[in-house]
XYZ file of C-alpha atoms in Angstrom:
500
model
C 22.752 31.228 37.579
C 18.966 30.692 37.657
C 18.471 34.408 36.926
C 20.731 34.160 33.879
C 18.851 31.099 32.553
C 15.528 32.802 33.215
C 16.649 35.955 31.412
C 17.832 33.910 28.421
C 14.545 32.000 28.267
C 12.591 35.257 28.484
C 14.703 36.789 25.712
C 14.124 33.798 23.404
C 10.409 33.917 24.133
C 10.307 37.651 23.428
C 12.090 37.189 20.085
C 9.676 34.420 19.118
C 6.740 36.659 20.012
C 8.147 39.527 17.934
C 8.653 37.253 14.913
C 5.142 35.872 15.280
C 3.654 39.358 15.485
C 5.571 40.506 12.425
C 4.428 37.497 10.422
C 0.850 37.848 11.605
C 0.712 41.567 10.912
C 2.275 41.177 7.460
C -1.144 40.515 5.955
C -3.994 41.208 8.381
C -6.299 43.541 6.526
C -9.955 44.226 5.941
C -11.067 43.443 2.422
C -12.500 46.790 1.308
C -13.386 48.530 -1.948
C -12.783 45.250 -3.756
C -13.380 44.956 -7.466
C -15.946 42.205 -8.005
C -14.719 39.722 -10.578
C -17.218 37.618 -12.536
C -14.884 34.635 -12.647
C -13.714 32.147 -10.068
C -10.166 32.582 -8.751
C -7.143 30.852 -10.260
C -5.536 29.205 -7.249
C -2.645 26.818 -6.668
C -3.242 23.985 -6.169
C -6.496 23.860 -8.104
C -9.106 22.923 -5.514
C -12.119 24.321 -7.361
C -15.043 21.880 -7.257
C -13.118 18.984 -5.755
C -14.500 16.216 -3.555
C -12.467 15.666 -0.389
C -12.485 13.114 2.456
C -14.023 14.198 5.736
C -10.658 13.692 7.486
C -8.227 15.345 5.037
C -5.647 17.977 6.041
C -6.452 21.661 5.350
C -6.510 22.589 1.672
C -4.109 25.505 1.954
C -3.652 27.395 -1.302
C -2.288 30.578 -2.877
C -3.053 32.586 -5.992
C -1.723 30.901 -9.132
C -0.247 34.044 -10.695
C 2.212 34.779 -7.825
C 1.549 38.531 -8.134
C -0.867 38.768 -5.215
C 0.379 40.748 -2.192
C -2.227 39.230 0.126
C -4.857 36.495 -0.132
C -8.060 36.175 1.882
C -10.566 33.324 2.001
C -13.852 32.707 3.800
C -15.306 29.185 3.840
C -18.978 28.942 4.768
C -21.463 26.106 5.120
C -25.240 26.034 4.909
C -25.673 26.262 8.686
C -24.107 29.663 9.352
C -20.645 28.358 10.229
C -17.572 29.904 8.651
C -13.782 29.754 8.639
C -11.682 32.799 7.748
C -8.011 32.850 6.822
C -5.636 35.436 5.402
C -2.021 35.188 4.334
C 0.708 37.038 2.511
C 1.933 34.180 0.339
C -0.342 31.248 1.125
C -3.360 30.531 3.281
C -2.686 28.441 6.389
C -6.005 27.385 7.912
C -6.062 26.517 11.593
C -6.036 22.731 11.531
C -8.458 22.265 14.452
C -10.954 24.780 13.057
C -10.641 23.173 9.622
C -11.421 19.680 10.906
C -14.290 20.999 12.994
C -15.872 22.671 9.952
C -15.532 19.790 7.507
C -16.574 17.321 10.214
C -19.858 19.211 10.630
C -20.440 19.102 6.874
C -19.839 15.465 6.035
C -21.861 14.698 2.918
C -22.462 18.382 2.183
C -20.850 21.243 0.276
C -18.825 24.229 1.403
C -18.627 27.583 -0.362
C -15.246 29.316 -0.661
C -14.976 33.041 -1.381
C -11.504 34.286 -2.278
C -10.179 37.825 -2.402
C -6.673 38.902 -3.338
C -4.884 42.231 -3.053
C -2.726 43.331 -5.957
C -0.923 46.621 -6.564
C -4.187 48.148 -7.797
C -6.160 47.031 -4.726
C -8.444 44.177 -3.689
C -10.227 41.826 -6.096
C -13.025 39.493 -4.983
C -13.934 36.431 -7.044
C -17.014 34.328 -7.581
C -17.312 31.582 -4.951
C -16.453 27.967 -5.686
C -17.596 24.798 -3.961
C -15.821 21.956 -2.190
C -17.807 18.784 -1.536
C -17.032 16.917 1.703
C -17.535 13.195 1.218
C -18.698 11.076 4.134
C -16.203 8.470 2.923
C -13.087 8.858 5.031
C -9.598 8.249 3.726
C -6.956 6.022 5.308
C -4.510 7.280 7.937
C -1.755 8.055 5.465
C 0.315 7.195 2.437
C 3.847 5.889 1.960
C 5.978 6.842 -1.017
C 9.520 6.996 -2.269
C 11.058 10.428 -2.818
C 13.512 10.377 -5.693
C 15.038 12.913 -8.060
C 13.261 12.809 -11.440
C 16.461 12.214 -13.424
C 17.416 8.986 -15.119
C 21.238 9.112 -15.255
C 22.074 8.545 -11.586
C 20.307 8.583 -8.252
C 21.685 10.090 -5.077
C 19.578 10.660 -1.982
C 16.273 8.816 -1.783
C 14.098 7.234 0.847
C 10.727 5.791 1.823
C 8.495 8.252 3.687
C 5.189 8.194 5.531
C 2.672 11.053 5.516
C -0.314 11.544 7.818
C -3.184 12.621 5.530
C -5.114 14.423 8.281
C -2.147 16.711 9.001
C 1.134 17.741 7.378
C 3.304 15.366 9.399
C 5.861 13.430 7.361
C 8.639 11.144 8.555
C 11.330 9.094 6.881
C 11.093 5.333 7.317
C 14.507 4.686 5.796
C 16.916 6.646 3.593
C 19.822 5.418 1.519
C 22.149 7.613 3.560
C 21.938 4.743 6.072
C 23.495 2.265 3.603
C 24.864 2.153 0.055
C 22.118 1.376 -2.397
C 18.621 2.131 -3.616
C 15.266 1.596 -1.886
C 12.185 0.728 -3.927
C 9.227 -1.656 -4.298
C 7.574 -1.043 -0.926
C 4.311 -2.909 -0.499
C 1.732 -3.583 2.228
C -1.096 -6.071 2.607
C -4.191 -3.947 1.901
C -2.609 -0.972 3.585
C -1.686 -2.892 6.727
C 1.969 -2.090 7.506
C 2.210 -5.180 9.733
C 2.735 -7.101 6.472
C 5.440 -5.341 4.468
C 7.834 -6.037 1.611
C 10.723 -3.659 0.812
C 13.313 -4.170 -1.921
C 16.899 -2.897 -1.718
C 19.164 -2.679 -4.758
C 22.925 -2.191 -4.855
C 25.873 -3.679 -2.943
C 23.610 -4.576 -0.020
C 20.727 -5.835 -2.160
C 17.944 -7.735 -0.410
C 14.204 -7.966 0.034
C 13.076 -7.180 3.579
C 9.934 -8.997 4.672
C 7.909 -8.836 7.847
C 4.673 -10.642 8.716
C 2.100 -9.791 11.398
C 4.188 -6.894 12.674
C 7.192 -9.049 13.504
C 10.829 -8.282 12.835
C 12.252 -7.994 9.338
C 14.188 -10.767 7.611
C 16.513 -10.092 4.662
C 16.013 -12.458 1.718
C 17.908 -13.262 -1.439
C 15.034 -13.616 -3.915
C 17.088 -14.727 -6.927
C 17.138 -18.455 -7.630
C 18.701 -20.622 -10.318
C 15.240 -21.173 -11.819
C 14.165 -17.531 -12.144
C 15.367 -14.578 -14.216
C 16.528 -12.451 -11.315
C 15.418 -10.669 -8.188
C 11.735 -10.456 -7.258
C 10.168 -7.015 -7.803
C 6.725 -5.359 -8.099
C 5.245 -7.122 -5.043
C 1.533 -7.491 -4.338
C 0.147 -9.267 -1.250
C -2.578 -11.896 -1.294
C -5.512 -10.797 0.940
C -4.799 -13.786 3.225
C -1.267 -12.484 3.868
C 0.172 -15.901 3.067
C 1.322 -15.161 -0.485
C 3.085 -12.345 -2.340
C 3.015 -12.080 -6.136
C 6.259 -10.894 -7.744
C 7.699 -10.432 -11.208
C 11.300 -10.794 -12.320
C 12.368 -8.406 -15.062
C 15.429 -7.949 -17.231
C 15.043 -4.217 -17.788
C 16.802 -1.833 -20.147
C 16.722 1.918 -20.731
C 17.125 3.967 -23.907
C 16.715 7.572 -25.014
C 14.670 8.842 -27.948
C 16.358 11.459 -30.136
C 13.100 13.347 -30.648
C 9.485 13.413 -29.551
C 7.699 13.944 -26.260
C 8.807 10.672 -24.641
C 12.565 11.117 -24.389
C 13.211 8.194 -22.033
C 12.093 4.605 -22.472
C 12.331 1.816 -19.904
C 11.468 -1.612 -21.282
C 11.765 -5.335 -20.546
C 13.934 -7.745 -22.515
C 12.456 -10.607 -20.491
C 10.039 -10.964 -17.579
C 8.213 -13.729 -15.709
C 5.828 -14.071 -12.773
C 5.931 -16.104 -9.575
C 4.125 -16.232 -6.234
C 5.964 -16.506 -2.927
C 4.520 -18.702 -0.160
C 5.469 -16.836 3.019
C 4.667 -19.764 5.301
C 6.701 -22.343 3.374
C 9.428 -20.012 2.054
C 8.830 -21.232 -1.494
C 8.498 -19.517 -4.855
C 5.576 -21.066 -6.749
C 6.316 -21.285 -10.468
C 4.005 -22.074 -13.374
C 5.092 -22.706 -16.984
C 2.132 -20.568 -18.097
C 3.774 -17.562 -16.426
C 7.315 -18.268 -17.635
C 6.962 -18.233 -21.426
C 10.006 -17.090 -23.393
C 7.864 -15.501 -26.111
C 5.782 -13.460 -23.660
C 6.654 -10.672 -21.239
C 4.587 -11.042 -18.028
C 4.711 -8.275 -15.429
C 2.806 -6.287 -12.749
C 0.978 -9.148 -10.976
C -1.873 -8.342 -8.559
C -4.315 -10.610 -6.743
C -8.061 -10.145 -7.093
C -10.006 -8.951 -4.068
C -11.138 -12.496 -3.241
C -7.640 -13.926 -3.813
C -8.865 -16.474 -6.357
C -7.287 -14.862 -9.401
C -4.021 -13.227 -10.393
C -4.250 -10.269 -12.776
C -1.149 -9.271 -14.736
C 0.067 -7.572 -17.912
C 1.361 -9.651 -20.842
C 2.912 -8.768 -24.198
C 4.396 -10.689 -27.082
C 8.150 -10.194 -27.213
C 9.479 -7.947 -29.987
C 12.683 -6.213 -31.014
C 10.725 -3.054 -31.836
C 10.199 -1.123 -28.612
C 7.201 0.865 -29.840
C 5.413 -2.335 -30.927
C 5.517 -3.990 -27.479
C 1.989 -3.678 -26.136
C 0.510 -5.338 -23.073
C -2.957 -6.762 -22.502
C -4.567 -7.203 -19.106
C -4.752 -10.940 -18.359
C -5.923 -13.213 -15.572
C -5.128 -16.710 -14.298
C -6.825 -18.632 -11.495
C -5.145 -19.165 -8.124
C -5.981 -21.672 -5.369
C -5.340 -20.384 -1.855
C -5.370 -23.826 -0.225
C -2.862 -25.481 -2.549
C -0.945 -22.478 -3.904
C -1.541 -23.724 -7.448
C -2.400 -21.799 -10.600
C -5.214 -22.259 -13.102
C -4.781 -24.117 -16.391
C -5.522 -21.224 -18.753
C -4.894 -17.506 -19.144
C -7.795 -15.205 -20.023
C -7.480 -11.792 -21.682
C -9.551 -9.290 -19.721
C -8.682 -6.079 -21.590
C -7.470 -6.451 -25.185
C -5.502 -3.209 -25.441
C -3.358 -4.555 -28.294
C -6.400 -4.549 -30.579
C -6.621 -0.792 -29.976
C -2.876 -0.299 -30.509
C -2.573 0.564 -26.813
C -0.824 -0.942 -23.805
C -1.931 -1.679 -20.229
C 0.204 -1.205 -17.113
C -0.266 -1.028 -13.332
C -3.552 -2.930 -12.827
C -5.008 -2.333 -9.360
C -8.298 -3.993 -8.289
C -10.417 -2.243 -5.680
C -10.543 -4.146 -2.391
C -14.333 -4.522 -2.573
C -13.969 -6.454 -5.836
C -16.020 -3.933 -7.839
C -13.501 -2.208 -10.096
C -9.990 -2.399 -11.461
C -8.016 0.727 -12.312
C -5.247 0.549 -14.916
C -3.006 2.843 -16.955
C -3.309 2.966 -20.739
C -0.524 4.307 -22.954
C 0.597 3.965 -26.567
C 3.079 1.151 -25.943
C 5.365 -0.403 -23.337
C 4.802 -0.859 -19.614
C 6.762 1.964 -17.964
C 4.103 4.617 -18.422
C 5.570 7.241 -16.086
C 7.622 8.572 -19.038
C 4.604 8.600 -21.384
C 2.834 11.945 -21.493
C -0.202 10.368 -23.183
C -0.762 7.887 -20.321
C -4.245 8.016 -18.764
C -6.168 6.065 -16.144
C -9.065 3.757 -17.040
C -11.646 2.062 -14.825
C -12.713 -1.518 -15.519
C -16.091 -2.600 -14.140
C -15.383 -6.190 -13.064
C -19.098 -7.022 -13.062
C -19.792 -5.950 -16.651
C -16.320 -6.042 -18.233
C -16.766 -2.458 -19.449
C -13.778 -0.073 -19.389
C -14.031 3.700 -19.474
C -11.605 6.564 -19.186
C -11.469 8.257 -15.778
C -12.114 11.811 -16.965
C -12.000 13.430 -13.532
C -8.688 11.838 -12.630
C -6.820 12.523 -15.866
C -5.077 15.593 -17.258
C -3.146 16.681 -20.351
C 0.030 15.119 -18.946
C 1.086 11.776 -17.448
C -1.116 9.789 -15.081
C 0.557 6.541 -14.146
C 0.915 4.590 -10.885
C -2.069 4.421 -8.492
C -3.486 2.561 -5.485
C -6.861 2.168 -3.754
C -7.789 3.153 -0.220
C -8.923 0.250 1.953
C -12.599 1.285 1.715
C -12.269 1.332 -2.111
C -13.624 4.866 -2.361
C -10.380 6.789 -2.962
C -7.511 6.520 -5.404
C -4.063 7.996 -4.927
C -2.478 8.539 -8.326
C 0.843 9.753 -9.697
C 0.605 12.689 -12.090
C 2.988 15.069 -13.850
C 0.268 17.632 -14.580
C 1.810 20.194 -12.223
C 4.930 21.012 -14.259
C 5.507 18.094 -16.627
C 8.634 16.965 -14.790
C 7.956 16.104 -11.150
C 5.494 13.401 -10.161
C 3.013 14.592 -7.518
C 0.375 12.600 -5.613
C -3.275 13.377 -6.371
C -6.483 11.911 -4.961
C -9.906 11.310 -6.470
C -13.143 9.837 -5.180
C -14.778 6.840 -6.881
C -18.330 6.135 -5.757
C -20.134 2.789 -5.856
C -21.406 3.534 -9.370
C -17.911 4.243 -10.675
C -18.333 8.018 -10.924
C -14.955 9.721 -10.580
C -14.462 13.139 -8.985
C -11.955 15.804 -9.980
C -8.493 14.910 -8.647
C -6.806 17.162 -6.078
C -3.160 17.479 -5.081
C -1.820 16.279 -1.729
C -2.273 19.281 0.643
C 0.808 21.007 2.055
C 1.171 23.761 4.641
C 2.607 26.130 2.020
C 2.029 24.329 -1.295
C 3.929 26.640 -3.636
C 7.007 26.806 -1.455
C 6.874 23.073 -0.711
C 6.531 21.836 -4.270
C 8.876 24.442 -5.753
C 11.676 23.928 -3.225
C 11.536 20.137 -2.993
C 13.368 18.647 -5.949
C 11.953 15.143 -5.615
C 9.249 13.122 -7.303
C 6.706 11.155 -5.266
C 7.096 7.562 -6.431
C 4.772 4.557 -5.908
C 2.339 6.064 -3.364
C 0.358 3.520 -1.345
C -2.153 3.864 1.475
C -1.479 2.738 5.038
C -4.158 2.277 7.689
C -1.899 3.461 10.517
C 1.678 4.430 11.336
C 4.101 1.892 9.912
C 6.128 1.689 13.151
C 9.166 1.112 10.978
C 12.485 1.014 12.829
C 14.874 2.525 10.299
C 17.932 1.942 12.470
C 17.162 -1.759 12.843
C 16.338 -2.085 9.133
C 19.626 -0.453 8.109
C 21.492 -2.835 10.446
C 19.852 -5.806 8.702
C 20.626 -4.346 5.273
C 24.279 -3.750 6.119
C 24.609 -7.278 7.520
C 25.819 -9.914 5.029
C 23.202 -12.526 5.994
C 20.486 -13.265 3.424
C 17.931 -16.064 3.583
C 17.401 -17.855 0.260
C 14.035 -18.480 -1.376
C 13.046 -22.062 -2.035
C 11.290 -23.075 -5.297
C 8.291 -25.242 -6.147
C 7.541 -25.781 -9.827
C 4.261 -26.884 -11.371
C 4.541 -29.485 -14.101
C 3.891 -28.324 -17.645
C 0.397 -29.234 -18.844
C 0.279 -31.723 -21.678
């Protein structure tokens, strides 16, 4: 019996070795008699001239035209070190060698020379540079994967990706219950504090604090419009800002923006985790104003949000960026609302404000109207300097297509942003560096082991990406048990009196 098992194991090993040899020998050639091209290569993804974190996964790429029979790349630094890789369809750099090379060149540039073999032979291209920033990036990102349609949704889930490798795992998928998962949020990237919203027959908001177990809450009360969505944690971890939105969807008969998602009503509230109370203010519950997308300032003393005058004309609803004071000790709001960015005066609309955690900047999306900018091809990212009040377009981060949702890394040097620049349909995650002076680098796409095959074969959009400082340690089986259970804990309410 042992001989049979041994023979089977040897046979499997032999087959694996044969397959490996065939794959390896499919494109292992010497670049010879190459035609020297005066231009830089067109590669996919476009990594030419990008700035990357010192701990990012290998930037594997292929030729953009898909006609190359073999691709070869040599990465060199200024100290005589190099990394060579060759592939038939896509480059696949050795991950240990990659990290060793970029680790030795923190704060310096690398030169990449690409050659590709076509039917007429080899072509070698002018080198391009990659700058390795000394600013590291967080452990990973979490995102929802969802089909980019708008009629129905089927399979979706929340996933976690290690940014230093290609490891991805599902936290929870809606195959484990009947419903939709969305609105995942962490306290400054710390997964110990987490909010996760579930819609459908088993609707609930799952909350955990300090890495404890999850509790399922019913966030709708008789004094609020509906369920709490769009969460954002206070830096203390004691409070979570939410909005409640009565949302509708329509379809344009012509034009670039075929789908429109808009609010018929929306208000803001802050949840006191310790006291299990929703804190309400009449200033944030005005019938004539739509308030949405609340976020706390870096010091926790203010609440930024978007506000628009209500209107029956969808394309005339435009949001300004506003701010109200917030007192951590008492959980009370300020007595006035300030307009920070008057987008309405420019016939524009603000959505998705996100302040950097060092309190220096605030990134927001600007589009022609409305607040659901993911369907607006004209949407771009802007950077507000909180010290001077000046806003400017983030040229390096933007493209000819949609840039929408975004989040900061915990060191406030990196942005992850949602963009449809790849094909106009699917939302992909991109990253850009923002230095202390507000200079923005060229954005680069999330690396994959085989990027063309990955992004072409995966029919899902990356939705609401957010950084995490470590593995979420999310027990999907336990979470699905809580979701499928009927028990829900109700939110209490504490209202502030209307000012006279």
